PDB file of C-alpha atoms in Angstrom:
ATOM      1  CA  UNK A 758      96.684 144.683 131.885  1.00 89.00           C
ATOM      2  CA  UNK A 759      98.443 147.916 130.905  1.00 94.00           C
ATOM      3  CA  UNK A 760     101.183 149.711 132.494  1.00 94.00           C
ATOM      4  CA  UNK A 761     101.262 153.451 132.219  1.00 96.00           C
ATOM      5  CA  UNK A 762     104.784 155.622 133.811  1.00 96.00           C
ATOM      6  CA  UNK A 763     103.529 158.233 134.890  1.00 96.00           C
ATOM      7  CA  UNK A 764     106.715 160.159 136.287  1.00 96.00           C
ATOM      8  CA  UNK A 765     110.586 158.624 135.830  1.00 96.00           C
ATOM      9  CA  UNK A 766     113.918 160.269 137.478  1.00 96.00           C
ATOM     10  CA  UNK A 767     117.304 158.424 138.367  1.00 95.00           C
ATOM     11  CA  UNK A 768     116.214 155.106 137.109  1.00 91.00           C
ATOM     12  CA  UNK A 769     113.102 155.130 139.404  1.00 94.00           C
ATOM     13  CA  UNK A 770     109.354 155.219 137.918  1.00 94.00           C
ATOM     14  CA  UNK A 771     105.627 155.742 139.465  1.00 97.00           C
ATOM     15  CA  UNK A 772     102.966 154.561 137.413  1.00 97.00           C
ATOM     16  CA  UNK A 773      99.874 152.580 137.364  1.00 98.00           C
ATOM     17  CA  UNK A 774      99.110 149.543 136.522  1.00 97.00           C
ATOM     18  CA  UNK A 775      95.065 148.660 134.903  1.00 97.00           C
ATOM     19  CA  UNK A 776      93.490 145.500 135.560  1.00 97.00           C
ATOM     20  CA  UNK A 777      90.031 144.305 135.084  1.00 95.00           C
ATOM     21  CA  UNK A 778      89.417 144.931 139.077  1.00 97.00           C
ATOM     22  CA  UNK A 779      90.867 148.367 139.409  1.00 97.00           C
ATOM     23  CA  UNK A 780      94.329 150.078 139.149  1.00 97.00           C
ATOM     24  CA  UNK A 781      97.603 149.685 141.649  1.00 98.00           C
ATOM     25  CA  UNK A 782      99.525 152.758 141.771  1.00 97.00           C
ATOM     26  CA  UNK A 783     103.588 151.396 141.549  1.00 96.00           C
ATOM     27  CA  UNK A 784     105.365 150.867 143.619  1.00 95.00           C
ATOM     28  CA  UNK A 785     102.928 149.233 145.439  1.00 95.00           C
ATOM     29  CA  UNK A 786     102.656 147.757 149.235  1.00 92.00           C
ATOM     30  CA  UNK A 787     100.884 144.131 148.407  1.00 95.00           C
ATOM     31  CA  UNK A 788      99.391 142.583 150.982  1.00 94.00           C
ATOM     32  CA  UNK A 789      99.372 139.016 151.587  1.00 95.00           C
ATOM     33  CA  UNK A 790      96.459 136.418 151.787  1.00 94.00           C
ATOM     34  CA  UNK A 791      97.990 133.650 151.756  1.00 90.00           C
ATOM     35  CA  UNK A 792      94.938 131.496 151.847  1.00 90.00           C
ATOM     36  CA  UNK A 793      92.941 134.525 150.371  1.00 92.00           C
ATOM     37  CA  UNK A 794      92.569 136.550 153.703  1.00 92.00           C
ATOM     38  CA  UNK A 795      95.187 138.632 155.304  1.00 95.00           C
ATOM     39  CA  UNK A 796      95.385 138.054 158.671  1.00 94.00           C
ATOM     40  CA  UNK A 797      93.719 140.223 161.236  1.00 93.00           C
ATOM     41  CA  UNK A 798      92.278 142.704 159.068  1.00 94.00           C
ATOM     42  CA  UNK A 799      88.811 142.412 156.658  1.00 93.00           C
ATOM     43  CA  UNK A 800      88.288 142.905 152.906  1.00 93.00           C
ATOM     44  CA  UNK A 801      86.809 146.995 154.209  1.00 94.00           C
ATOM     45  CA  UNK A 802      89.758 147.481 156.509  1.00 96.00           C
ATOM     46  CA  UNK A 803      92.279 146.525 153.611  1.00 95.00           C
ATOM     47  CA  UNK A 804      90.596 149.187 151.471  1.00 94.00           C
ATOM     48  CA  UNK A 805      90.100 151.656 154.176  1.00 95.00           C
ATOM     49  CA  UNK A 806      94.305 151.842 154.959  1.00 95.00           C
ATOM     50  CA  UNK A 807      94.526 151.974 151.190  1.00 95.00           C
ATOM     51  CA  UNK A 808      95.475 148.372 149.858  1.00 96.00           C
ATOM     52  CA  UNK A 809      94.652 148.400 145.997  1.00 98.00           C
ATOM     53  CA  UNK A 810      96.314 144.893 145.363  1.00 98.00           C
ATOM     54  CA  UNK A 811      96.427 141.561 147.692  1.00 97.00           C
ATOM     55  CA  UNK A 812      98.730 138.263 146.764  1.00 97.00           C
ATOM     56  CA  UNK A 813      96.885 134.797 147.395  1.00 97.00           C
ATOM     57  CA  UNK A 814      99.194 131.813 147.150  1.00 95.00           C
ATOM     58  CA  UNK A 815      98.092 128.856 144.689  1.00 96.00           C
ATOM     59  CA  UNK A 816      99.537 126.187 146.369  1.00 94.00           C
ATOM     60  CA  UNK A 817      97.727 126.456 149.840  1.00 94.00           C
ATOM     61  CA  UNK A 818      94.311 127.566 147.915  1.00 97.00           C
ATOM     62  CA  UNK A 819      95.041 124.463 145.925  1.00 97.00           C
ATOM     63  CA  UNK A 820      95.316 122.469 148.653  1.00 96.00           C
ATOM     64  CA  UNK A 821      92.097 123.680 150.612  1.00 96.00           C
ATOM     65  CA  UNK A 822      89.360 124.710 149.781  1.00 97.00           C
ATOM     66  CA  UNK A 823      90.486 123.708 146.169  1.00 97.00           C
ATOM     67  CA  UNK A 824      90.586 125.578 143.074  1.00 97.00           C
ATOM     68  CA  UNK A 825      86.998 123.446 141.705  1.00 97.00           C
ATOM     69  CA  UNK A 826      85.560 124.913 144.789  1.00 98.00           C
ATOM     70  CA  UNK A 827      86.935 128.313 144.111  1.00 98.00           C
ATOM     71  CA  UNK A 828      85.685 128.358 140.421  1.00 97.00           C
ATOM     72  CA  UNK A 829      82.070 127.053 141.220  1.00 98.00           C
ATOM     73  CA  UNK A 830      81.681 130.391 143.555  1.00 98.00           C
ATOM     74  CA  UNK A 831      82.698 132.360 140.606  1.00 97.00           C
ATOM     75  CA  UNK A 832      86.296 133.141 141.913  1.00 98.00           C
ATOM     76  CA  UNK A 833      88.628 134.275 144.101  1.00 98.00           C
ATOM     77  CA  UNK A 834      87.174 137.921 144.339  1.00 97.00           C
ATOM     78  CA  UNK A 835      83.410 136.639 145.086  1.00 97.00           C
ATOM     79  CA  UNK A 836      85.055 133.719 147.836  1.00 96.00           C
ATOM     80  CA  UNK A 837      87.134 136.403 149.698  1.00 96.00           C
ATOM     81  CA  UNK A 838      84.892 139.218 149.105  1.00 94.00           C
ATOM     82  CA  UNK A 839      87.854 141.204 147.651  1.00 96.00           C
ATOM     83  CA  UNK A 840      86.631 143.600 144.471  1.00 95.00           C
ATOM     84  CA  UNK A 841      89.929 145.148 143.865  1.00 97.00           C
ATOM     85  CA  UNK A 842      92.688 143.569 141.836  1.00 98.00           C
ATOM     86  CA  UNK A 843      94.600 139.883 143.257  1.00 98.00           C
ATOM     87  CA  UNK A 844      98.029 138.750 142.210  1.00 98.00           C
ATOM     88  CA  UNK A 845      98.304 134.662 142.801  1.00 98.00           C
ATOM     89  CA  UNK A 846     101.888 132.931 142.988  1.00 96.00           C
ATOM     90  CA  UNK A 847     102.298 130.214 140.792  1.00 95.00           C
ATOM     91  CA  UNK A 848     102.899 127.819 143.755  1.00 90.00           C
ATOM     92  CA  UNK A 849     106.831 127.353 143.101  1.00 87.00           C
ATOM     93  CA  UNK A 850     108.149 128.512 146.199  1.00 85.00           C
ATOM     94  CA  UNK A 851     105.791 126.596 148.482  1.00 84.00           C
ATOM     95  CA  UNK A 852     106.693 123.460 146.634  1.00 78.00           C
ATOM     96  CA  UNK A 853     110.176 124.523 147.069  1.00 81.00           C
ATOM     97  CA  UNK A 854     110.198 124.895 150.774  1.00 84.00           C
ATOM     98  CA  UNK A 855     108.941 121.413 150.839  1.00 77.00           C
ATOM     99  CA  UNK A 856     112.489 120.150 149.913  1.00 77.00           C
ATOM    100  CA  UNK A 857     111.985 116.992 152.044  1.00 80.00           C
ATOM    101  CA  UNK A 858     108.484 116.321 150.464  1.00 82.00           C
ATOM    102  CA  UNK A 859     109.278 117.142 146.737  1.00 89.00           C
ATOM    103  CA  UNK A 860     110.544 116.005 143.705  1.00 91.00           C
ATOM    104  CA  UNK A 861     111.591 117.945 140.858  1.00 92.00           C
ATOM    105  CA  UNK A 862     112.094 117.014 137.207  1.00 94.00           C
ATOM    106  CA  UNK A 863     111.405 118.731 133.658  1.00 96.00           C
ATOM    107  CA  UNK A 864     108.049 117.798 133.547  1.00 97.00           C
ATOM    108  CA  UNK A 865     107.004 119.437 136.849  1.00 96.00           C
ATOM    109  CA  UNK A 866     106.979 118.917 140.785  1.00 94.00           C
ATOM    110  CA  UNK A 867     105.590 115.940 142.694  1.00 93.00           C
ATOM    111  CA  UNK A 868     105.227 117.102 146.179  1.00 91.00           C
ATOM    112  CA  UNK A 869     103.369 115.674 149.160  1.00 91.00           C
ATOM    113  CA  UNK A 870     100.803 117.762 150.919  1.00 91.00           C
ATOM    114  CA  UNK A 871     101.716 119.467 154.232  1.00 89.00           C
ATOM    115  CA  UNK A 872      98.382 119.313 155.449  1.00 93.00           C
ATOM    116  CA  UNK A 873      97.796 114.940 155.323  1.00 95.00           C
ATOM    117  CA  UNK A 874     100.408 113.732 152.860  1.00 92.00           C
ATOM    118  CA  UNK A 875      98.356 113.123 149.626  1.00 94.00           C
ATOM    119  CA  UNK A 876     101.038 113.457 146.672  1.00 94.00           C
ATOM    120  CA  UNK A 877      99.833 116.138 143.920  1.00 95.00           C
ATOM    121  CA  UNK A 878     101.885 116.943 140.423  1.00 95.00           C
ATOM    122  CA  UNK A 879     102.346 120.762 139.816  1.00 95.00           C
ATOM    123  CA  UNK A 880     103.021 121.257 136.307  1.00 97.00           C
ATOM    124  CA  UNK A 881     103.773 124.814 134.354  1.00 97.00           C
ATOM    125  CA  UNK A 882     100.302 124.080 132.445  1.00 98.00           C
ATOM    126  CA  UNK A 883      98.734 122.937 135.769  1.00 98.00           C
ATOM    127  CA  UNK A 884      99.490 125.818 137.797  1.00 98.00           C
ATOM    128  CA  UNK A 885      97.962 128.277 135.145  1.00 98.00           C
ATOM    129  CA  UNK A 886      94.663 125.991 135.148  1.00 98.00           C
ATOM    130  CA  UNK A 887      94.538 126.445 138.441  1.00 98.00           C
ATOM    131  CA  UNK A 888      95.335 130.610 138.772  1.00 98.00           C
ATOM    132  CA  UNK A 889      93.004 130.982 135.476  1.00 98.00           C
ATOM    133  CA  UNK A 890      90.405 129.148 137.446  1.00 98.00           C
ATOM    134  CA  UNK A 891      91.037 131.696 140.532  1.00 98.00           C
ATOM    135  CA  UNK A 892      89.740 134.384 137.788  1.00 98.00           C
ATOM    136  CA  UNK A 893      92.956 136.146 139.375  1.00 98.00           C
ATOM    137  CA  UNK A 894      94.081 139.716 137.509  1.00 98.00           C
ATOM    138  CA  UNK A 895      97.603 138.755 137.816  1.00 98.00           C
ATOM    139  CA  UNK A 896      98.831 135.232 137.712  1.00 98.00           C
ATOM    140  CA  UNK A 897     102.459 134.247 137.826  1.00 98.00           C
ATOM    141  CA  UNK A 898     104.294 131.535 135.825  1.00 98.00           C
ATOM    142  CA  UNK A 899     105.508 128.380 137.562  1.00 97.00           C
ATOM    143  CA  UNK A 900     109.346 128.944 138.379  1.00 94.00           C
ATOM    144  CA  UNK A 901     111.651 126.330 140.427  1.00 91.00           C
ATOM    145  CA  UNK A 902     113.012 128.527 143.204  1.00 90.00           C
ATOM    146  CA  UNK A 903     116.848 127.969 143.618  1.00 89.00           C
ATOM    147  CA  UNK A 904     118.361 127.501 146.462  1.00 87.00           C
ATOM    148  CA  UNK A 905     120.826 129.597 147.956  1.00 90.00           C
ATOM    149  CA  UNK A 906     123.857 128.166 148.326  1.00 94.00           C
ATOM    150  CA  UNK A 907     123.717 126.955 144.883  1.00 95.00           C
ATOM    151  CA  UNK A 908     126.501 126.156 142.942  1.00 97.00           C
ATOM    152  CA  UNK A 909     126.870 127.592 139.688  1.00 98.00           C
ATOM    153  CA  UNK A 910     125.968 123.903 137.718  1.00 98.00           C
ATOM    154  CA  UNK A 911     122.763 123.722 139.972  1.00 94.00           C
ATOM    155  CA  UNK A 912     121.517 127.812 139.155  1.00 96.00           C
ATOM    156  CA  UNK A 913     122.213 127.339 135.665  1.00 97.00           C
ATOM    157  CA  UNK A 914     120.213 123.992 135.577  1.00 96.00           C
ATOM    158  CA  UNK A 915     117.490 125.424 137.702  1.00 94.00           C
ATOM    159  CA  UNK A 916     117.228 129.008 135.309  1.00 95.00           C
ATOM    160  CA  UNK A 917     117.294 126.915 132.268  1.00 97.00           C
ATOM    161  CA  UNK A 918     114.293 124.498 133.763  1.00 96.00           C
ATOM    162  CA  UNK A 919     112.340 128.290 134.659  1.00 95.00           C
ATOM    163  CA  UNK A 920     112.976 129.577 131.226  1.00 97.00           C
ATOM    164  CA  UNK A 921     111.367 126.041 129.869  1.00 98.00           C
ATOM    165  CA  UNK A 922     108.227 126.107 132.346  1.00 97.00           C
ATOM    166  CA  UNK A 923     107.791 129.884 131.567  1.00 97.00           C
ATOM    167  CA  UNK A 924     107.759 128.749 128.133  1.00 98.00           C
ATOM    168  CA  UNK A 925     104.808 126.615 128.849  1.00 98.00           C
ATOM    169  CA  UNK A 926     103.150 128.616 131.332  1.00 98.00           C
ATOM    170  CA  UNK A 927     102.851 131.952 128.639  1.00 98.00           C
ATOM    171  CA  UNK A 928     101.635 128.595 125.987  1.00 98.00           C
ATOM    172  CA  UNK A 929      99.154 127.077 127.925  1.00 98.00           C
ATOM    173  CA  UNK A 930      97.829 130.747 129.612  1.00 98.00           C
ATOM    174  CA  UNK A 931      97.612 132.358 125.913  1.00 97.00           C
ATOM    175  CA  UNK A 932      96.215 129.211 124.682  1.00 98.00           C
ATOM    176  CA  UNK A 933      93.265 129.196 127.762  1.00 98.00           C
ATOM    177  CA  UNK A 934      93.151 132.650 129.064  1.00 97.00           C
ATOM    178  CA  UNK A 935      89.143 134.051 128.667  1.00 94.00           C
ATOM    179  CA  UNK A 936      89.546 136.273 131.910  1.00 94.00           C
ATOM    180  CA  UNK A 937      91.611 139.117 130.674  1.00 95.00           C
ATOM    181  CA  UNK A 938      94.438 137.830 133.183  1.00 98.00           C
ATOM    182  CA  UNK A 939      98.010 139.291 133.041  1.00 97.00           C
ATOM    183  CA  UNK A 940     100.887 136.756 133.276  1.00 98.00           C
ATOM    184  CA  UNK A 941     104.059 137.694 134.470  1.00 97.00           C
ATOM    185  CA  UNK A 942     107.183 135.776 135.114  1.00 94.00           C
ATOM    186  CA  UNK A 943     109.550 135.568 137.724  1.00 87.00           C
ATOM    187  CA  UNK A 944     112.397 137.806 138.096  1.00 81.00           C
TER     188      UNK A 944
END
């Protein structure tokens, strides 16, 4: 991926980003398909109101169809029909909103399933096979999203375990990344 500013003033910027699947003029509007299709509208009515980029969530992908089934169709542009560039989450706020069905410790997340209550293990490494198998442009490494209120002790805790998973996300993704994908972490 490369990232070109075109024009800068006041601390603002325009500029384009270049993925394998097209460019995304910046700032961009990114729609959202959560499980690969934005609601209401088709692949040809996305492009026709000028959506360059759309953001599929790992987690419910994960969770159905699967990320196997996913791969063996040769992605997540051929499953959604979707040519233009994709952006998938790493999963780590959906895990987080499932305070009640989650358990977080440095190695990763056990969480139970939403949808029937089968228990699945996120990992840093894990969610990056899973966005490298979605052939996404732009994958993002796992993060545990903190709370708000936190206290201080609990955001320090919780940035120091998303520095150490973004340390393993950019290892494993460098170490398995054919696709050209972009990995970015979260801000």
């Amino acid at each position: 991926m490369d990232f070109d500013i075109r024009k800068s003033n006041a601390g603002l910027r325009i500029g384009v980003l270049s993925t394998t699947h097209g460019i995304i003029h910046t700032p961009a509007f990114m729609a959202v398909g959560t499980l690969g299709t934005v609601k209401a509208m088709s692949p040809d009515e996305l492009r026709e109101i000028g959506a360059e980029i759309i953001l599929c969530n790992t987690y419910h992908l994960y969770l159905r169809p699967g990320h196997e089934i996913i791969k063996g169709v040769g992605g997540l542009h051929n499953f959604i029909s979707w040519k233009a560039p994709i952006l998938t989450d790493s999963g780590g706020f959906q895990v987080y909103s499932l305070s009640k069905l989650r358990k977080i410790d440095e190695e990763g997340v056990e969480f139970r399933s939403h949808l029937d209550g089968s228990t699945h293990f996120f990992t840093p490494e894990k969610s990056m096979e899973i966005q490298l198998s979605f052939g996404s442009d732009i994958a993002m490494a796992f993060d545990e999203c903190t709370p708000y209120p936190a206290d201080y002790e609990y955001a320090k805790r919780s940035l120091m375990l998303t520095i150490k998973w973004a340390e393993r996300s950019k290892k494993f993704h460098g170490e398995h990344n054919n696709i050209n994908q972009a990995l970015c972490g979260i801000v």
